[in-house]
PDB file of C-alpha atoms in Angstrom:
ATOM      1  CA  GLY A 148     -26.219  -3.246  46.612  1.00 35.00           C
ATOM      2  CA  GLU A 149     -22.614  -3.063  47.719  1.00 38.00           C
ATOM      3  CA  MET A 150     -21.402  -0.072  45.730  1.00 39.00           C
ATOM      4  CA  SER A 151     -17.814   0.184  46.910  1.00 39.00           C
ATOM      5  CA  GLY A 152     -15.756  -2.045  44.681  1.00 39.00           C
ATOM      6  CA  THR A 153     -18.101  -1.735  41.712  1.00 44.00           C
ATOM      7  CA  SER A 154     -16.987   0.298  38.783  1.00 45.00           C
ATOM      8  CA  LEU A 155     -19.113   3.199  39.822  1.00 55.00           C
ATOM      9  CA  GLY A 156     -17.218   3.897  42.990  1.00 58.00           C
ATOM     10  CA  TYR A 157     -15.223   6.404  40.999  1.00 61.00           C
ATOM     11  CA  ALA A 158     -18.138   7.949  39.138  1.00 59.00           C
ATOM     12  CA  GLU A 159     -20.007   8.435  42.399  1.00 60.00           C
ATOM     13  CA  ARG A 160     -17.070  10.097  44.122  1.00 58.00           C
ATOM     14  CA  LEU A 161     -16.364  12.461  41.249  1.00 60.00           C
ATOM     15  CA  SER A 162     -18.507  15.352  42.433  1.00 56.00           C
ATOM     16  CA  TRP A 163     -21.500  15.275  40.057  1.00 59.00           C
ATOM     17  CA  ARG A 164     -21.964  18.472  38.122  1.00 67.00           C
ATOM     18  CA  ASP A 165     -25.214  19.390  36.593  1.00 70.00           C
ATOM     19  CA  ASP A 166     -23.251  20.754  33.678  1.00 71.00           C
ATOM     20  CA  VAL A 167     -20.824  18.145  32.459  1.00 74.00           C
ATOM     21  CA  GLY A 168     -21.063  19.964  29.138  1.00 76.00           C
ATOM     22  CA  GLY A 169     -20.790  18.474  25.682  1.00 84.00           C
ATOM     23  CA  THR A 170     -23.498  16.085  24.542  1.00 88.00           C
ATOM     24  CA  LEU A 171     -24.895  13.123  26.442  1.00 87.00           C
ATOM     25  CA  GLY A 172     -26.668  10.061  25.086  1.00 90.00           C
ATOM     26  CA  ASP A 173     -26.081  10.665  21.381  1.00 92.00           C
ATOM     27  CA  PRO A 174     -27.275   7.684  19.331  1.00 90.00           C
ATOM     28  CA  GLU A 175     -24.812   4.868  18.726  1.00 93.00           C
ATOM     29  CA  LEU A 176     -24.233   4.320  15.023  1.00 92.00           C
ATOM     30  CA  SER A 177     -23.202   1.235  13.092  1.00 93.00           C
ATOM     31  CA  GLU A 178     -21.709   0.514   9.701  1.00 93.00           C
ATOM     32  CA  PRO A 179     -24.736  -0.225   7.498  1.00 88.00           C
ATOM     33  CA  ASP A 180     -22.869  -2.557   5.188  1.00 92.00           C
ATOM     34  CA  ALA A 181     -20.495  -5.405   6.142  1.00 91.00           C
ATOM     35  CA  ASN A 182     -18.383  -4.725   3.028  1.00 93.00           C
ATOM     36  CA  ASP A 183     -18.067  -1.063   4.009  1.00 95.00           C
ATOM     37  CA  LEU A 184     -16.840  -2.116   7.435  1.00 97.00           C
ATOM     38  CA  GLU A 185     -14.238  -4.488   5.965  1.00 97.00           C
ATOM     39  CA  GLY A 186     -13.124  -1.798   3.512  1.00 97.00           C
ATOM     40  CA  LYS A 187     -12.669   0.696   6.341  1.00 98.00           C
ATOM     41  CA  ILE A 188     -10.616  -1.777   8.374  1.00 98.00           C
ATOM     42  CA  ASP A 189      -8.511  -2.415   5.229  1.00 98.00           C
ATOM     43  CA  ARG A 190      -7.898   1.328   5.066  1.00 98.00           C
ATOM     44  CA  LEU A 191      -6.953   1.437   8.759  1.00 98.00           C
ATOM     45  CA  ALA A 192      -4.426  -1.391   8.245  1.00 98.00           C
ATOM     46  CA  GLU A 193      -2.974   0.513   5.296  1.00 98.00           C
ATOM     47  CA  LEU A 194      -2.602   3.650   7.461  1.00 98.00           C
ATOM     48  CA  PHE A 195      -0.779   1.538  10.085  1.00 98.00           C
ATOM     49  CA  ARG A 196       1.604   0.101   7.493  1.00 98.00           C
ATOM     50  CA  ASP A 197       2.308   3.559   6.055  1.00 98.00           C
ATOM     51  CA  ALA A 198       2.875   5.224   9.460  1.00 98.00           C
ATOM     52  CA  LYS A 199       6.631   5.646   9.236  1.00 97.00           C
ATOM     53  CA  ASP A 200       6.731   7.846  12.337  1.00 97.00           C
ATOM     54  CA  GLY A 201       4.465   5.491  14.256  1.00 98.00           C
ATOM     55  CA  VAL A 202       0.944   5.627  15.633  1.00 98.00           C
ATOM     56  CA  THR A 203      -0.204   7.516  18.725  1.00 98.00           C
ATOM     57  CA  VAL A 204      -3.376   5.959  20.140  1.00 98.00           C
ATOM     58  CA  HIS A 205      -5.990   7.900  22.141  1.00 98.00           C
ATOM     59  CA  THR A 206      -8.398   5.812  24.234  1.00 98.00           C
ATOM     60  CA  GLY A 207     -11.647   6.631  26.026  1.00 96.00           C
ATOM     61  CA  ALA A 208     -14.320   4.812  28.031  1.00 94.00           C
ATOM     62  CA  GLY A 209     -15.643   3.002  24.946  1.00 96.00           C
ATOM     63  CA  ILE A 210     -12.740   0.532  24.995  1.00 97.00           C
ATOM     64  CA  SER A 211     -13.678  -0.684  28.494  1.00 95.00           C
ATOM     65  CA  THR A 212     -17.427  -1.214  28.124  1.00 93.00           C
ATOM     66  CA  SER A 213     -16.848  -4.814  27.005  1.00 94.00           C
ATOM     67  CA  ALA A 214     -15.027  -5.349  30.328  1.00 92.00           C
ATOM     68  CA  GLY A 215     -18.290  -4.470  32.090  1.00 88.00           C
ATOM     69  CA  ILE A 216     -17.422  -0.857  32.938  1.00 88.00           C
ATOM     70  CA  PRO A 217     -20.130   1.634  31.875  1.00 83.00           C
ATOM     71  CA  ASP A 218     -19.155   4.701  29.844  1.00 86.00           C
ATOM     72  CA  PHE A 219     -20.139   8.265  30.721  1.00 83.00           C
ATOM     73  CA  ARG A 220     -21.812   9.721  27.628  1.00 86.00           C
ATOM     74  CA  GLY A 221     -23.290   6.725  25.820  1.00 88.00           C
ATOM     75  CA  PRO A 222     -27.059   6.084  25.682  1.00 87.00           C
ATOM     76  CA  LYS A 223     -26.737   4.212  29.001  1.00 85.00           C
ATOM     77  CA  GLY A 224     -23.755   6.234  30.238  1.00 84.00           C
ATOM     78  CA  VAL A 225     -23.323   7.207  33.887  1.00 82.00           C
ATOM     79  CA  TRP A 226     -23.724  10.932  33.178  1.00 83.00           C
ATOM     80  CA  THR A 227     -26.485  10.421  30.611  1.00 84.00           C
ATOM     81  CA  LEU A 228     -28.621   8.622  33.201  1.00 85.00           C
ATOM     82  CA  GLN A 229     -27.707  11.005  36.050  1.00 82.00           C
ATOM     83  CA  LYS A 230     -28.762  13.958  33.923  1.00 84.00           C
ATOM     84  CA  ARG A 231     -32.155  12.308  33.367  1.00 86.00           C
ATOM     85  CA  GLY A 232     -32.484  11.638  37.083  1.00 85.00           C
ATOM     86  CA  GLU A 233     -32.372   7.878  36.489  1.00 86.00           C
ATOM     87  CA  PRO A 234     -30.398   5.475  38.672  1.00 80.00           C
ATOM     88  CA  ILE A 235     -26.859   4.988  37.381  1.00 73.00           C
ATOM     89  CA  PRO A 236     -26.231   1.693  35.605  1.00 71.00           C
ATOM     90  CA  PRO A 237     -25.214  -1.327  37.656  1.00 68.00           C
ATOM     91  CA  ALA A 238     -21.638  -2.388  37.059  1.00 68.00           C
ATOM     92  CA  LYS A 239     -21.450  -5.776  35.390  1.00 70.00           C
ATOM     93  CA  CYS A 240     -18.479  -6.730  37.523  1.00 70.00           C
ATOM     94  CA  ARG A 241     -16.484  -5.347  40.412  1.00 76.00           C
ATOM     95  CA  PHE A 242     -14.149  -2.622  39.189  1.00 79.00           C
ATOM     96  CA  ASP A 243     -11.129  -4.379  40.710  1.00 80.00           C
ATOM     97  CA  ARG A 244     -12.040  -7.628  38.923  1.00 83.00           C
ATOM     98  CA  ALA A 245     -12.382  -6.081  35.460  1.00 89.00           C
ATOM     99  CA  ARG A 246     -10.084  -7.711  32.917  1.00 93.00           C
ATOM    100  CA  PRO A 247      -8.396  -5.959  29.995  1.00 96.00           C
ATOM    101  CA  THR A 248     -10.403  -6.351  26.783  1.00 97.00           C
ATOM    102  CA  PRO A 249      -9.188  -7.658  23.396  1.00 98.00           C
ATOM    103  CA  THR A 250      -8.652  -3.972  22.465  1.00 98.00           C
ATOM    104  CA  HIS A 251      -6.350  -3.425  25.458  1.00 98.00           C
ATOM    105  CA  MET A 252      -4.411  -6.595  24.641  1.00 98.00           C
ATOM    106  CA  ALA A 253      -4.143  -5.760  20.920  1.00 98.00           C
ATOM    107  CA  LEU A 254      -2.527  -2.423  21.855  1.00 98.00           C
ATOM    108  CA  VAL A 255       0.110  -4.269  23.911  1.00 98.00           C
ATOM    109  CA  GLU A 256       1.075  -6.322  20.840  1.00 98.00           C
ATOM    110  CA  LEU A 257       0.943  -3.324  18.469  1.00 98.00           C
ATOM    111  CA  GLN A 258       3.383  -1.498  20.740  1.00 98.00           C
ATOM    112  CA  ARG A 259       5.654  -4.537  20.955  1.00 98.00           C
ATOM    113  CA  ALA A 260       5.562  -4.942  17.171  1.00 98.00           C
ATOM    114  CA  GLY A 261       6.698  -1.340  16.684  1.00 98.00           C
ATOM    115  CA  PHE A 262       3.470   0.180  15.332  1.00 98.00           C
ATOM    116  CA  VAL A 263       2.301   2.122  18.408  1.00 98.00           C
ATOM    117  CA  ARG A 264       4.744   4.748  19.643  1.00 98.00           C
ATOM    118  CA  TYR A 265       2.614   6.161  22.485  1.00 98.00           C
ATOM    119  CA  LEU A 266      -0.743   5.630  24.166  1.00 98.00           C
ATOM    120  CA  VAL A 267      -2.785   8.505  25.595  1.00 98.00           C
ATOM    121  CA  SER A 268      -5.727   7.492  27.775  1.00 97.00           C
ATOM    122  CA  CYS A 269      -8.464   9.357  29.622  1.00 94.00           C
ATOM    123  CA  ASN A 270      -9.527   6.136  31.380  1.00 94.00           C
ATOM    124  CA  VAL A 271      -9.005   5.723  35.114  1.00 93.00           C
ATOM    125  CA  ASP A 272      -9.787   1.986  35.207  1.00 92.00           C
ATOM    126  CA  CYS A 273      -6.145   0.761  35.270  1.00 93.00           C
ATOM    127  CA  LEU A 274      -6.805  -1.709  32.437  1.00 95.00           C
ATOM    128  CA  HIS A 275      -3.933  -0.420  30.262  1.00 96.00           C
ATOM    129  CA  ILE A 276      -1.458  -0.984  33.086  1.00 94.00           C
ATOM    130  CA  ARG A 277      -2.990  -4.356  34.017  1.00 93.00           C
ATOM    131  CA  SER A 278      -2.712  -5.391  30.354  1.00 95.00           C
ATOM    132  CA  GLY A 279       1.077  -5.039  30.589  1.00 93.00           C
ATOM    133  CA  PHE A 280       1.299  -1.974  28.340  1.00 95.00           C
ATOM    134  CA  PRO A 281       4.669  -0.347  29.194  1.00 94.00           C
ATOM    135  CA  ARG A 282       4.167   2.510  31.657  1.00 93.00           C
ATOM    136  CA  ASP A 283       6.807   4.697  30.020  1.00 93.00           C
ATOM    137  CA  TYR A 284       4.807   4.810  26.786  1.00 96.00           C
ATOM    138  CA  LEU A 285       1.467   5.586  28.439  1.00 97.00           C
ATOM    139  CA  ALA A 286      -0.044   8.901  29.523  1.00 97.00           C
ATOM    140  CA  GLU A 287      -2.979   8.557  31.930  1.00 96.00           C
ATOM    141  CA  LEU A 288      -4.268  12.098  31.579  1.00 95.00           C
ATOM    142  CA  HIS A 289      -7.169  11.797  34.023  1.00 93.00           C
ATOM    143  CA  GLY A 290      -5.328   9.600  36.516  1.00 93.00           C
ATOM    144  CA  ASN A 291      -5.916   6.059  37.727  1.00 94.00           C
ATOM    145  CA  CYS A 292      -8.291   4.801  40.450  1.00 91.00           C
ATOM    146  CA  PHE A 293      -5.813   2.135  41.526  1.00 92.00           C
ATOM    147  CA  ALA A 294      -2.683   4.309  41.659  1.00 93.00           C
ATOM    148  CA  GLU A 295      -1.089   6.357  44.369  1.00 93.00           C
ATOM    149  CA  ARG A 296       2.030   8.463  44.084  1.00 93.00           C
ATOM    150  CA  CYS A 297       4.483   9.822  46.582  1.00 93.00           C
ATOM    151  CA  GLU A 298       4.189  13.592  46.906  1.00 93.00           C
ATOM    152  CA  LYS A 299       7.929  13.812  47.651  1.00 92.00           C
ATOM    153  CA  CYS A 300       9.768  11.502  45.226  1.00 90.00           C
ATOM    154  CA  GLY A 301       7.033  10.691  42.687  1.00 89.00           C
ATOM    155  CA  ALA A 302       7.220   6.884  43.087  1.00 89.00           C
ATOM    156  CA  GLU A 303       4.018   5.367  41.716  1.00 91.00           C
ATOM    157  CA  TYR A 304       2.270   2.379  43.293  1.00 91.00           C
ATOM    158  CA  ILE A 305      -0.383   0.426  41.427  1.00 90.00           C
ATOM    159  CA  ARG A 306      -2.700  -1.470  43.766  1.00 90.00           C
ATOM    160  CA  ASP A 307      -5.207  -4.258  43.323  1.00 87.00           C
ATOM    161  CA  PHE A 308      -7.742  -2.155  45.259  1.00 88.00           C
ATOM    162  CA  GLU A 309      -9.368   1.176  44.460  1.00 89.00           C
ATOM    163  CA  MET A 310      -8.341   4.387  46.211  1.00 90.00           C
ATOM    164  CA  PRO A 311     -11.088   5.786  48.458  1.00 86.00           C
ATOM    165  CA  SER A 312     -10.739   9.379  47.207  1.00 88.00           C
ATOM    166  CA  VAL A 313     -10.249  11.541  44.129  1.00 89.00           C
ATOM    167  CA  GLY A 314      -8.491  14.886  43.803  1.00 91.00           C
ATOM    168  CA  PHE A 315      -4.963  14.014  45.024  1.00 93.00           C
ATOM    169  CA  LYS A 316      -5.782  13.442  48.708  1.00 95.00           C
ATOM    170  CA  PRO A 317      -3.560  11.505  51.133  1.00 96.00           C
ATOM    171  CA  THR A 318      -4.390   7.782  51.201  1.00 95.00           C
ATOM    172  CA  GLY A 319      -2.901   7.147  54.643  1.00 94.00           C
ATOM    173  CA  ARG A 320      -0.007   5.086  53.266  1.00 93.00           C
ATOM    174  CA  ARG A 321       3.619   6.151  53.048  1.00 92.00           C
ATOM    175  CA  CYS A 322       6.280   5.728  50.404  1.00 92.00           C
ATOM    176  CA  VAL A 323       8.701   2.821  50.736  1.00 88.00           C
ATOM    177  CA  ALA A 324      11.142   3.907  48.016  1.00 86.00           C
ATOM    178  CA  LYS A 325      14.765   3.620  49.106  1.00 83.00           C
ATOM    179  CA  LYS A 326      16.481   6.927  49.684  1.00 80.00           C
ATOM    180  CA  GLY A 327      20.155   6.780  50.530  1.00 83.00           C
ATOM    181  CA  LYS A 328      20.376   4.457  53.511  1.00 86.00           C
ATOM    182  CA  GLY A 329      16.753   4.905  54.549  1.00 86.00           C
ATOM    183  CA  ARG A 330      13.352   5.178  52.979  1.00 87.00           C
ATOM    184  CA  CYS A 331      11.557   8.147  51.476  1.00 90.00           C
ATOM    185  CA  PRO A 332       9.235   9.581  54.144  1.00 89.00           C
ATOM    186  CA  GLY A 333       6.699  10.949  51.632  1.00 93.00           C
ATOM    187  CA  GLU A 334       2.931  10.585  51.915  1.00 96.00           C
ATOM    188  CA  LEU A 335       1.072   8.766  49.136  1.00 95.00           C
ATOM    189  CA  MET A 336      -1.766  10.578  47.342  1.00 96.00           C
ATOM    190  CA  ASP A 337      -4.562   9.268  45.112  1.00 94.00           C
ATOM    191  CA  GLN A 338      -4.112   9.970  41.393  1.00 92.00           C
ATOM    192  CA  VAL A 339      -7.576  10.746  40.005  1.00 90.00           C
ATOM    193  CA  LEU A 340      -8.451  14.216  38.755  1.00 89.00           C
ATOM    194  CA  ASP A 341     -11.512  15.887  40.171  1.00 85.00           C
ATOM    195  CA  TRP A 342     -13.124  18.548  37.976  1.00 80.00           C
ATOM    196  CA  ASP A 343     -10.741  21.420  38.653  1.00 83.00           C
ATOM    197  CA  ASP A 344      -7.475  19.520  38.922  1.00 88.00           C
ATOM    198  CA  ALA A 345      -4.684  20.183  36.435  1.00 91.00           C
ATOM    199  CA  LEU A 346      -3.659  17.352  34.112  1.00 93.00           C
ATOM    200  CA  PRO A 347      -0.350  15.641  35.036  1.00 92.00           C
ATOM    201  CA  PRO A 348       2.116  17.993  33.303  1.00 92.00           C
ATOM    202  CA  LYS A 349       4.849  15.531  32.268  1.00 93.00           C
ATOM    203  CA  GLU A 350       2.372  13.086  30.800  1.00 95.00           C
ATOM    204  CA  LEU A 351       0.449  15.849  29.027  1.00 96.00           C
ATOM    205  CA  ARG A 352       3.672  17.178  27.464  1.00 96.00           C
ATOM    206  CA  ALA A 353       4.641  13.670  26.311  1.00 96.00           C
ATOM    207  CA  ALA A 354       1.136  13.177  24.865  1.00 97.00           C
ATOM    208  CA  GLU A 355       1.368  16.503  22.993  1.00 97.00           C
ATOM    209  CA  ARG A 356       4.802  15.689  21.587  1.00 97.00           C
ATOM    210  CA  HIS A 357       3.893  12.180  20.447  1.00 97.00           C
ATOM    211  CA  SER A 358       0.665  13.453  18.910  1.00 98.00           C
ATOM    212  CA  ARG A 359       2.642  16.073  16.971  1.00 97.00           C
ATOM    213  CA  GLU A 360       5.315  13.658  15.764  1.00 97.00           C
ATOM    214  CA  ALA A 361       3.197  10.600  14.870  1.00 98.00           C
ATOM    215  CA  SER A 362       2.195   9.716  11.300  1.00 98.00           C
ATOM    216  CA  LEU A 363      -1.218   8.528  12.515  1.00 98.00           C
ATOM    217  CA  SER A 364      -3.459   9.233  15.483  1.00 98.00           C
ATOM    218  CA  LEU A 365      -5.971   6.487  16.204  1.00 98.00           C
ATOM    219  CA  VAL A 366      -8.906   7.380  18.468  1.00 98.00           C
ATOM    220  CA  LEU A 367     -10.585   4.379  20.118  1.00 98.00           C
ATOM    221  CA  GLY A 368     -13.813   4.635  22.093  1.00 97.00           C
ATOM    222  CA  SER A 369     -13.807   8.367  22.795  1.00 96.00           C
ATOM    223  CA  SER A 370     -16.399  10.977  21.863  1.00 94.00           C
ATOM    224  CA  LEU A 371     -13.612  13.606  22.107  1.00 95.00           C
ATOM    225  CA  GLN A 372     -15.414  16.141  24.273  1.00 91.00           C
ATOM    226  CA  ILE A 373     -13.037  16.901  27.145  1.00 87.00           C
ATOM    227  CA  ILE A 374     -10.440  19.635  26.580  1.00 88.00           C
ATOM    228  CA  PRO A 375      -7.433  19.460  26.258  1.00 91.00           C
ATOM    229  CA  SER A 376      -7.281  15.708  25.578  1.00 93.00           C
ATOM    230  CA  CYS A 377      -9.790  15.869  22.712  1.00 93.00           C
ATOM    231  CA  ASN A 378      -7.547  18.262  20.788  1.00 96.00           C
ATOM    232  CA  LEU A 379      -4.434  16.084  20.940  1.00 97.00           C
ATOM    233  CA  PRO A 380      -5.346  13.905  17.901  1.00 98.00           C
ATOM    234  CA  LEU A 381      -5.624  17.085  15.802  1.00 97.00           C
ATOM    235  CA  LYS A 382      -1.947  17.834  16.441  1.00 97.00           C
ATOM    236  CA  THR A 383      -1.178  14.857  14.184  1.00 98.00           C
ATOM    237  CA  VAL A 384      -3.068  16.230  11.173  1.00 97.00           C
ATOM    238  CA  ARG A 385      -2.034  19.850  11.586  1.00 92.00           C
ATOM    239  CA  GLY A 386      -0.041  21.089   8.604  1.00 80.00           C
ATOM    240  CA  GLY A 387      -1.053  18.005   6.636  1.00 83.00           C
ATOM    241  CA  LYS A 388       1.719  15.921   8.205  1.00 88.00           C
ATOM    242  CA  GLY A 389      -0.224  12.963   9.599  1.00 97.00           C
ATOM    243  CA  LYS A 390      -3.566  11.221   9.392  1.00 98.00           C
ATOM    244  CA  LEU A 391      -6.415  10.654  11.837  1.00 98.00           C
ATOM    245  CA  ALA A 392      -8.579   7.537  12.237  1.00 98.00           C
ATOM    246  CA  ILE A 393     -11.551   7.339  14.635  1.00 98.00           C
ATOM    247  CA  VAL A 394     -13.272   4.179  15.904  1.00 98.00           C
ATOM    248  CA  ASN A 395     -16.272   5.081  18.081  1.00 97.00           C
ATOM    249  CA  LEU A 396     -19.943   4.140  18.290  1.00 96.00           C
ATOM    250  CA  GLN A 397     -21.058   7.781  18.464  1.00 95.00           C
ATOM    251  CA  ALA A 398     -20.235  10.608  16.064  1.00 96.00           C
ATOM    252  CA  THR A 399     -17.488  12.975  17.279  1.00 96.00           C
ATOM    253  CA  GLY A 400     -16.770  16.626  16.584  1.00 95.00           C
ATOM    254  CA  LYS A 401     -13.520  15.665  14.841  1.00 97.00           C
ATOM    255  CA  ASP A 402     -14.973  13.159  12.336  1.00 97.00           C
ATOM    256  CA  ARG A 403     -14.566  15.491   9.355  1.00 97.00           C
ATOM    257  CA  LYS A 404     -10.816  15.774  10.014  1.00 97.00           C
ATOM    258  CA  ALA A 405     -10.426  11.975   9.919  1.00 98.00           C
ATOM    259  CA  ASP A 406      -9.208   9.884   6.996  1.00 98.00           C
ATOM    260  CA  VAL A 407     -11.442   7.039   8.175  1.00 98.00           C
ATOM    261  CA  VAL A 408     -14.291   6.919  10.744  1.00 98.00           C
ATOM    262  CA  ILE A 409     -15.558   3.507  11.834  1.00 98.00           C
ATOM    263  CA  HIS A 410     -18.793   3.200  13.835  1.00 97.00           C
ATOM    264  CA  GLU A 411     -18.251  -0.197  15.393  1.00 97.00           C
ATOM    265  CA  LYS A 412     -17.165  -1.743  18.683  1.00 97.00           C
ATOM    266  CA  THR A 413     -13.424  -1.333  19.168  1.00 98.00           C
ATOM    267  CA  ASP A 414     -12.924  -5.079  19.882  1.00 98.00           C
ATOM    268  CA  VAL A 415     -14.373  -5.928  16.439  1.00 97.00           C
ATOM    269  CA  VAL A 416     -12.200  -3.391  14.604  1.00 98.00           C
ATOM    270  CA  MET A 417      -9.018  -4.289  16.487  1.00 98.00           C
ATOM    271  CA  ALA A 418      -9.515  -8.022  15.764  1.00 98.00           C
ATOM    272  CA  GLY A 419      -9.809  -7.187  12.047  1.00 98.00           C
ATOM    273  CA  LEU A 420      -6.791  -4.855  12.152  1.00 98.00           C
ATOM    274  CA  MET A 421      -4.607  -7.448  13.894  1.00 98.00           C
ATOM    275  CA  ARG A 422      -5.564 -10.135  11.341  1.00 98.00           C
ATOM    276  CA  ARG A 423      -4.612  -7.834   8.492  1.00 98.00           C
ATOM    277  CA  LEU A 424      -1.269  -6.978  10.090  1.00 98.00           C
ATOM    278  CA  GLY A 425      -0.536 -10.682  10.717  1.00 98.00           C
ATOM    279  CA  LEU A 426      -0.464 -10.202  14.502  1.00 98.00           C
ATOM    280  CA  THR A 427      -2.104 -12.204  17.281  1.00 97.00           C
ATOM    281  CA  ILE A 428      -3.963 -10.636  20.212  1.00 97.00           C
ATOM    282  CA  PRO A 429      -2.074 -11.873  23.297  1.00 96.00           C
ATOM    283  CA  GLU A 430      -3.871 -13.587  26.173  1.00 94.00           C
ATOM    284  CA  TYR A 431      -4.217 -11.565  29.344  1.00 93.00           C
ATOM    285  CA  VAL A 432      -2.199 -13.046  32.198  1.00 87.00           C
ATOM    286  CA  HIS A 433      -3.061 -11.708  35.646  1.00 82.00           C
ATOM    287  CA  VAL A 434       0.017 -10.708  37.624  1.00 74.00           C
ATOM    288  CA  ASP A 435       0.314  -9.192  41.072  1.00 65.00           C
ATOM    289  CA  THR A 436       0.509  -5.585  39.982  1.00 55.00           C
ATOM    290  CA  THR A 437       1.631  -4.246  43.344  1.00 51.00           C
ATOM    291  CA  ARG A 438       4.922  -6.092  43.190  1.00 44.00           C
ATOM    292  CA  GLN A 439       5.447  -5.265  39.554  1.00 43.00           C
ATOM    293  CA  TRP A 440       4.922  -1.540  39.841  1.00 46.00           C
ATOM    294  CA  ASP A 441       6.608  -0.488  43.090  1.00 44.00           C
ATOM    295  CA  LYS A 442       9.125   1.618  41.296  1.00 47.00           C
ATOM    296  CA  THR A 443       9.620   5.276  40.658  1.00 47.00           C
ATOM    297  CA  PHE A 444       7.518   6.508  37.792  1.00 49.00           C
ATOM    298  CA  ARG A 445       9.756   8.230  35.274  1.00 48.00           C
ATOM    299  CA  PRO A 446       7.867   9.295  32.179  1.00 43.00           C
ATOM    300  CA  LEU A 447       9.728   9.599  28.904  1.00 41.00           C
ATOM    301  CA  LYS A 448      12.063  12.546  28.755  1.00 41.00           C
ATOM    302  CA  VAL A 449      10.073  15.300  27.117  1.00 43.00           C
ATOM    303  CA  ASP A 450      10.988  18.753  26.000  1.00 42.00           C
ATOM    304  CA  ASP A 451       9.809  20.980  28.782  1.00 42.00           C
ATOM    305  CA  GLU A 452       7.599  23.438  27.021  1.00 45.00           C
ATOM    306  CA  GLY A 453       6.590  25.121  30.242  1.00 45.00           C
ATOM    307  CA  GLY A 454       3.300  26.927  30.023  1.00 48.00           C
ATOM    308  CA  SER A 455       0.668  27.054  32.718  1.00 53.00           C
ATOM    309  CA  ALA A 456      -1.105  24.004  34.076  1.00 62.00           C
ATOM    310  CA  LYS A 457      -3.901  22.790  31.812  1.00 71.00           C
ATOM    311  CA  ARG A 458      -7.180  21.724  33.366  1.00 71.00           C
ATOM    312  CA  ALA A 459      -9.631  19.322  31.853  1.00 66.00           C
ATOM    313  CA  ARG A 460     -12.823  21.002  30.764  1.00 71.00           C
ATOM    314  CA  VAL A 461     -15.650  20.345  28.413  1.00 63.00           C
ATOM    315  CA  LYS A 462     -15.827  22.333  25.215  1.00 62.00           C
TER     316      LYS A 462
END
């Protein structure tokens, strides 16, 4: 099979570690009773309506499985199968042809409608950006397979093709941002973290601040096992200020801190939430992302809290 261009290009390049830590292949759960499920989605809608300081959303691989991209820790996850010595799952579509899911599109509308204040994602599949979610309100903590940034001026380029490397290596292209009368001469680097890379500091600080200040943190499709991103939703509930809601097929280590835990596919829950809030899930319209995103990436101004670089690790 032609592996480059399938969604596992990235998973194969990320140096496999025998110890990815955490749990792999935990059973997927479901809501035993349809009325229970509806009641839980009612509760989620109520939490959204009551969130006077807005909702910070935290997304993981589970929101992209319906786009044909395998997850890592599910029963048929990339790492679950690698650990068992089985072949990794075939991608259902080429990674660069994957389309944002109803969950991705619902988040675009929830942001536009004023419910979602910030989106924190550990996904590298570019589907949040392709969906049209505003870049300034998005932290991509583990990077993006389709992005490259200038090491000099920080301009970010989103491409319709995958980068060939991970770990912030030069891609062979140069920046074209205007600088005075000329162009910035910087080299472009891939933007996907390898195991020991530090998380992007500005985006991590923004994610921490918005998690602290939100009235509600909503976790979608994440088993919450990679530090520090898995601890961000807890910043919302600390000191009893905000609430936590978790939508994931597997149990997570933070379930007991949550006001509501829903074991169901995120697309199902988001459709129910949008209906209750009187909102429509927008259609995805494919645009030429390269043109749209050739501009300097300036994340939201965040209070610089300093501190040393944080690296992603498993608990």
